[in-house]
PDB file of C-alpha atoms in Angstrom:
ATOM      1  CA  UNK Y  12     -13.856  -5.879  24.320  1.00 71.00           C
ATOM      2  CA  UNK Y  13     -10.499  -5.654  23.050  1.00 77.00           C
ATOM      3  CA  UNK Y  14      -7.475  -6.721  25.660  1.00 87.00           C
ATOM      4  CA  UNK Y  15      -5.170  -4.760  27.324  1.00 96.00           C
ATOM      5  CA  UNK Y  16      -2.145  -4.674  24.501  1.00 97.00           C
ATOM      6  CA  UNK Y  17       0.303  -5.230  27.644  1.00 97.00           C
ATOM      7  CA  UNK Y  18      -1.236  -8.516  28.295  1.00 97.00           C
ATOM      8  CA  UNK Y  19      -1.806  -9.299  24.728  1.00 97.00           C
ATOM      9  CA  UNK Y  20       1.921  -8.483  23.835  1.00 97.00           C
ATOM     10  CA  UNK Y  21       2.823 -10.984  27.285  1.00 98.00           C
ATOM     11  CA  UNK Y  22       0.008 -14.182  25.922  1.00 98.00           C
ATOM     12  CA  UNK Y  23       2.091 -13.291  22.690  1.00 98.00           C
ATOM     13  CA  UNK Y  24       5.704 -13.813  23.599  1.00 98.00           C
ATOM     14  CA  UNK Y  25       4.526 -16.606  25.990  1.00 98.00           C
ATOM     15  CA  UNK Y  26       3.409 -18.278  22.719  1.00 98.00           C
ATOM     16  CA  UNK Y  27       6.666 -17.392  21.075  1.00 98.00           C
ATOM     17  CA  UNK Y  28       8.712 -18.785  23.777  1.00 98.00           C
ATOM     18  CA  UNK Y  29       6.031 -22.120  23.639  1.00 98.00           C
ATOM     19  CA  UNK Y  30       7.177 -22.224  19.648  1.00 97.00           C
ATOM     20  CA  UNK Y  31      10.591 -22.255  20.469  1.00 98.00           C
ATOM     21  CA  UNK Y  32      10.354 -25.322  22.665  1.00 98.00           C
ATOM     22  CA  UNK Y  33       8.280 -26.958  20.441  1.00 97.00           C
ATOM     23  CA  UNK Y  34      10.803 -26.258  17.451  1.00 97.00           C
ATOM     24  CA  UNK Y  35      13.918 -27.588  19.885  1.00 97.00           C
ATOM     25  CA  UNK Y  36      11.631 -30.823  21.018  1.00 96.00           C
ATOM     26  CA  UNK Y  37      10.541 -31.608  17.105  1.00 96.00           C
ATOM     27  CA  UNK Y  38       9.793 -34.972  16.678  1.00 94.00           C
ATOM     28  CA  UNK Y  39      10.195 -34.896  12.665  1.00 93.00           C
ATOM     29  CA  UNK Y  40       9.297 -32.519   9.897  1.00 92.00           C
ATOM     30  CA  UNK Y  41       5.401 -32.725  10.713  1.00 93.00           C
ATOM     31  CA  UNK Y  42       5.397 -32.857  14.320  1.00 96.00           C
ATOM     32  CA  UNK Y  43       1.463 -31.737  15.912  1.00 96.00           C
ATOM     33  CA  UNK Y  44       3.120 -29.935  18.646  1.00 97.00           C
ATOM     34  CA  UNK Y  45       4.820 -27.606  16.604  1.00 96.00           C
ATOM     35  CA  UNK Y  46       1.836 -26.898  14.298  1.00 95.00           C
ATOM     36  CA  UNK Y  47      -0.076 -26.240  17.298  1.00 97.00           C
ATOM     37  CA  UNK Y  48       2.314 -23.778  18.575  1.00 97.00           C
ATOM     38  CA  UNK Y  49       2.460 -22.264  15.844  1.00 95.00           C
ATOM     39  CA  UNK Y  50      -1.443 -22.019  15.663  1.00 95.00           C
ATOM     40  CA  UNK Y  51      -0.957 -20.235  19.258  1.00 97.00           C
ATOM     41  CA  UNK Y  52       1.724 -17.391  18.139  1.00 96.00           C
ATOM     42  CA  UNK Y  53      -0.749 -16.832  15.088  1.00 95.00           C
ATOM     43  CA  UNK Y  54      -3.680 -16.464  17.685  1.00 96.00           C
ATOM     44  CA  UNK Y  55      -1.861 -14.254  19.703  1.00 97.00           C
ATOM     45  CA  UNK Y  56      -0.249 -12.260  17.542  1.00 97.00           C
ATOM     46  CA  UNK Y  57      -3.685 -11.162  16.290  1.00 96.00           C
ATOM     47  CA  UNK Y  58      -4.943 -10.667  19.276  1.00 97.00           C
ATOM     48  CA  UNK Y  59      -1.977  -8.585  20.188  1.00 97.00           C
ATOM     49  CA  UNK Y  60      -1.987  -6.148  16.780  1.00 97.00           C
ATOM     50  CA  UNK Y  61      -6.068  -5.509  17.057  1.00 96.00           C
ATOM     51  CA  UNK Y  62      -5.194  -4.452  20.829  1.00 97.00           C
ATOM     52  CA  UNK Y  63      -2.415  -2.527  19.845  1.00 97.00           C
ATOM     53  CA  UNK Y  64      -4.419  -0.706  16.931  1.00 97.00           C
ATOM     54  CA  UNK Y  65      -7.369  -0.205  18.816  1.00 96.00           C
ATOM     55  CA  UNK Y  66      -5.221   1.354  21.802  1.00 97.00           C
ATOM     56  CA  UNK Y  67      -2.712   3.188  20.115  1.00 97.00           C
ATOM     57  CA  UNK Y  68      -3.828   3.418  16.110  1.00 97.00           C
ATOM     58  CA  UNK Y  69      -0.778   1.725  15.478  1.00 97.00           C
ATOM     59  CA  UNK Y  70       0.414  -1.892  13.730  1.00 95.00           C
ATOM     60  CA  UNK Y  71       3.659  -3.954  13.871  1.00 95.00           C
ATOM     61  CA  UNK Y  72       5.605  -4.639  10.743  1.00 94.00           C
ATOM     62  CA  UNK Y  73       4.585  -8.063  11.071  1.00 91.00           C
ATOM     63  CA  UNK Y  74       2.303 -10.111   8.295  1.00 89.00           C
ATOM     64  CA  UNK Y  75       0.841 -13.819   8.963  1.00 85.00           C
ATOM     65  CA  UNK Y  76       1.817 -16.732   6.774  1.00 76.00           C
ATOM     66  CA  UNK Y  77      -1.668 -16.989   5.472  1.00 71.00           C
ATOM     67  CA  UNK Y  78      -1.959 -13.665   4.587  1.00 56.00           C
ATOM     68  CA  UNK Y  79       1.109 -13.913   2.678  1.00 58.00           C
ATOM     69  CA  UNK Y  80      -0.270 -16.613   0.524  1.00 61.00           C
ATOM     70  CA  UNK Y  81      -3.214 -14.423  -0.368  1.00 60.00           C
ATOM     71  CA  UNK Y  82      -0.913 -11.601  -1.279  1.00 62.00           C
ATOM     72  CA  UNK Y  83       1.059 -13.775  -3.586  1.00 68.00           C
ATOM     73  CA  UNK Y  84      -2.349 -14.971  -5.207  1.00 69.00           C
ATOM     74  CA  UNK Y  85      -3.627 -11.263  -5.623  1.00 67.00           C
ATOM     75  CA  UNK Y  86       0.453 -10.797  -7.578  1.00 69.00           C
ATOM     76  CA  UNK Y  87      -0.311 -13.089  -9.714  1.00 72.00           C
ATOM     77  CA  UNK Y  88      -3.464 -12.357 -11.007  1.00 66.00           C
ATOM     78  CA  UNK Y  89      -2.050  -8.562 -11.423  1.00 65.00           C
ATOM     79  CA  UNK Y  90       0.768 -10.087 -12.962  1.00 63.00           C
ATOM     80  CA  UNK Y  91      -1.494 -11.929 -15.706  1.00 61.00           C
ATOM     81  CA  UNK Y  92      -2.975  -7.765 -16.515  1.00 63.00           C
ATOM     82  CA  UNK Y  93       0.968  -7.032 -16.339  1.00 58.00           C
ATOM     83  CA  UNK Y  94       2.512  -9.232 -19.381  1.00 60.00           C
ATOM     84  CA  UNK Y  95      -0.016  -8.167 -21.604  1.00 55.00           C
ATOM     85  CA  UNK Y  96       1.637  -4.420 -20.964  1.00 57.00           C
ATOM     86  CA  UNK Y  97       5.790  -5.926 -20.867  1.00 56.00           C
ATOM     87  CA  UNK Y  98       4.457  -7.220 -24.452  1.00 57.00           C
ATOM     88  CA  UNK Y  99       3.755  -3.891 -25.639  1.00 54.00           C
ATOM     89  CA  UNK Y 100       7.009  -2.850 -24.553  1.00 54.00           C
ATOM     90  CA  UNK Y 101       8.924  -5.395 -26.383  1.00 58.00           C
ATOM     91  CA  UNK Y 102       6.875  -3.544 -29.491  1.00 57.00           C
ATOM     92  CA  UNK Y 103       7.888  -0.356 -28.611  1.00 57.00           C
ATOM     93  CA  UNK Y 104      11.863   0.957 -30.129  1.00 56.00           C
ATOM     94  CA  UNK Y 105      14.497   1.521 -27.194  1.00 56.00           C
ATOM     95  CA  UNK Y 106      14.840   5.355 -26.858  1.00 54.00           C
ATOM     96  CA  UNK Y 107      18.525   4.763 -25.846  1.00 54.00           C
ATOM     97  CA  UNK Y 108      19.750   2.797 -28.703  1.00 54.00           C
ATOM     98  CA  UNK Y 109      18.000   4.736 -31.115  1.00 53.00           C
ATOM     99  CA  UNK Y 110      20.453   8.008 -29.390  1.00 52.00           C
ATOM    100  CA  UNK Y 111      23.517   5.913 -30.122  1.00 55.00           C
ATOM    101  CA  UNK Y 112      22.613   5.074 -33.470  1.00 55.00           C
ATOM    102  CA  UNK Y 113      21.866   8.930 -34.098  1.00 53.00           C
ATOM    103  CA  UNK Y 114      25.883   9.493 -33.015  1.00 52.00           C
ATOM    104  CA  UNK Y 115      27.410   6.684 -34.623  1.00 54.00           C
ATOM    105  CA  UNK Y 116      25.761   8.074 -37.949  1.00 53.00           C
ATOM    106  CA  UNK Y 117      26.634  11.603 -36.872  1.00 52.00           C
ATOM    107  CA  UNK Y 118      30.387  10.485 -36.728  1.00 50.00           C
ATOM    108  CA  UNK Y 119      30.114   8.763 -39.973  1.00 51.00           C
ATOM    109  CA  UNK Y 120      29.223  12.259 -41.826  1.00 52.00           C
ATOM    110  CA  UNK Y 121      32.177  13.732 -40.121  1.00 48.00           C
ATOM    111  CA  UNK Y 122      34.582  11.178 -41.404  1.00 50.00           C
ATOM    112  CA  UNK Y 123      35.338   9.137 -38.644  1.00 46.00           C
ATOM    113  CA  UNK Y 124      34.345   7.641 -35.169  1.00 44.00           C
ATOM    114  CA  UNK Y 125      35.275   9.877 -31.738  1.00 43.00           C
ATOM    115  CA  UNK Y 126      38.306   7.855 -31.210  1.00 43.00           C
ATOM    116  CA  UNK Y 127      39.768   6.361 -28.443  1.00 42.00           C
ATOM    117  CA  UNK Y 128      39.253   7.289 -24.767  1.00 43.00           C
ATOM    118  CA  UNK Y 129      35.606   8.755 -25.887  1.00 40.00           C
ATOM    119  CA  UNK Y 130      32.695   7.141 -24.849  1.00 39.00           C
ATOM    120  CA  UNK Y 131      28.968   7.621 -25.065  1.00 41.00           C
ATOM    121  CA  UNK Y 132      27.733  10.830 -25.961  1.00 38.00           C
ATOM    122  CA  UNK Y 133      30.931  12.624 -24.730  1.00 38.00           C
ATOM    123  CA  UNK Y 134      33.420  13.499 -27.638  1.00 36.00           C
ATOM    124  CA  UNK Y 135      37.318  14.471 -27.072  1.00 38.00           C
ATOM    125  CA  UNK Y 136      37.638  18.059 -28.470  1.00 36.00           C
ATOM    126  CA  UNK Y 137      40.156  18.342 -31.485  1.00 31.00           C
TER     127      UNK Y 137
END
């Protein structure tokens, strides 16, 4: 059975506020005490979202560390399917430049650039 979301969200800042101490008591970089605390607020925290889903249907904007990390593993393998498309891109002519090359030459049969204070497509009217 899945807890009351009021007491999960109270085990859950209970761990946060455990965390905290632990953080402000660190005995250097590694310290067990702080791992384990931070073992607790994961624990809880999941705990507290399925209660909260299963109550209400709803999630927090939250996302664990370790699911992070599989995120950024799933990127990169879509990433891998993605260069092979940024190459074909690189292959393909830039629709922009090919516009300004069109007016420059456009210009050219007219006798002459836009002049000064023109720029882009827009042309000073004689």
């Amino acid at each position: 059975m899945t807890p009351d979301p009021r007491a999960a969200l109270a085990r859950l800042v209970a761990a946060l506020e455990d965390h905290l101490a632990a953080a402000a008591d660190r005995r250097g970089e590694t310290d067990p005490a702080v791992a384990a605390a931070y073992q607790r607020v994961a624990d809880a925290f999941e705990v507290y979202e399925e209660a909260i889903y299963d109550a209400y249907d709803e999630v927090t904007p939250f996302v664990l560390y370790d699911d992070v990390e599989d995120e950024r593993e799933d990127d990169e393998d879509d990433d891998d399917l993605d260069e092979d498309d940024d190459e074909d891109a690189e292959d393909e002519p830039d629709d922009e430049d090919d516009l300004d090359d069109d007016a420059d030459e456009d210009d050219e049969d007219r006798g002459g650039a836009a002049g000064p204070g023109a720029s882009g497509g827009a042309r000073a009217r004689r």
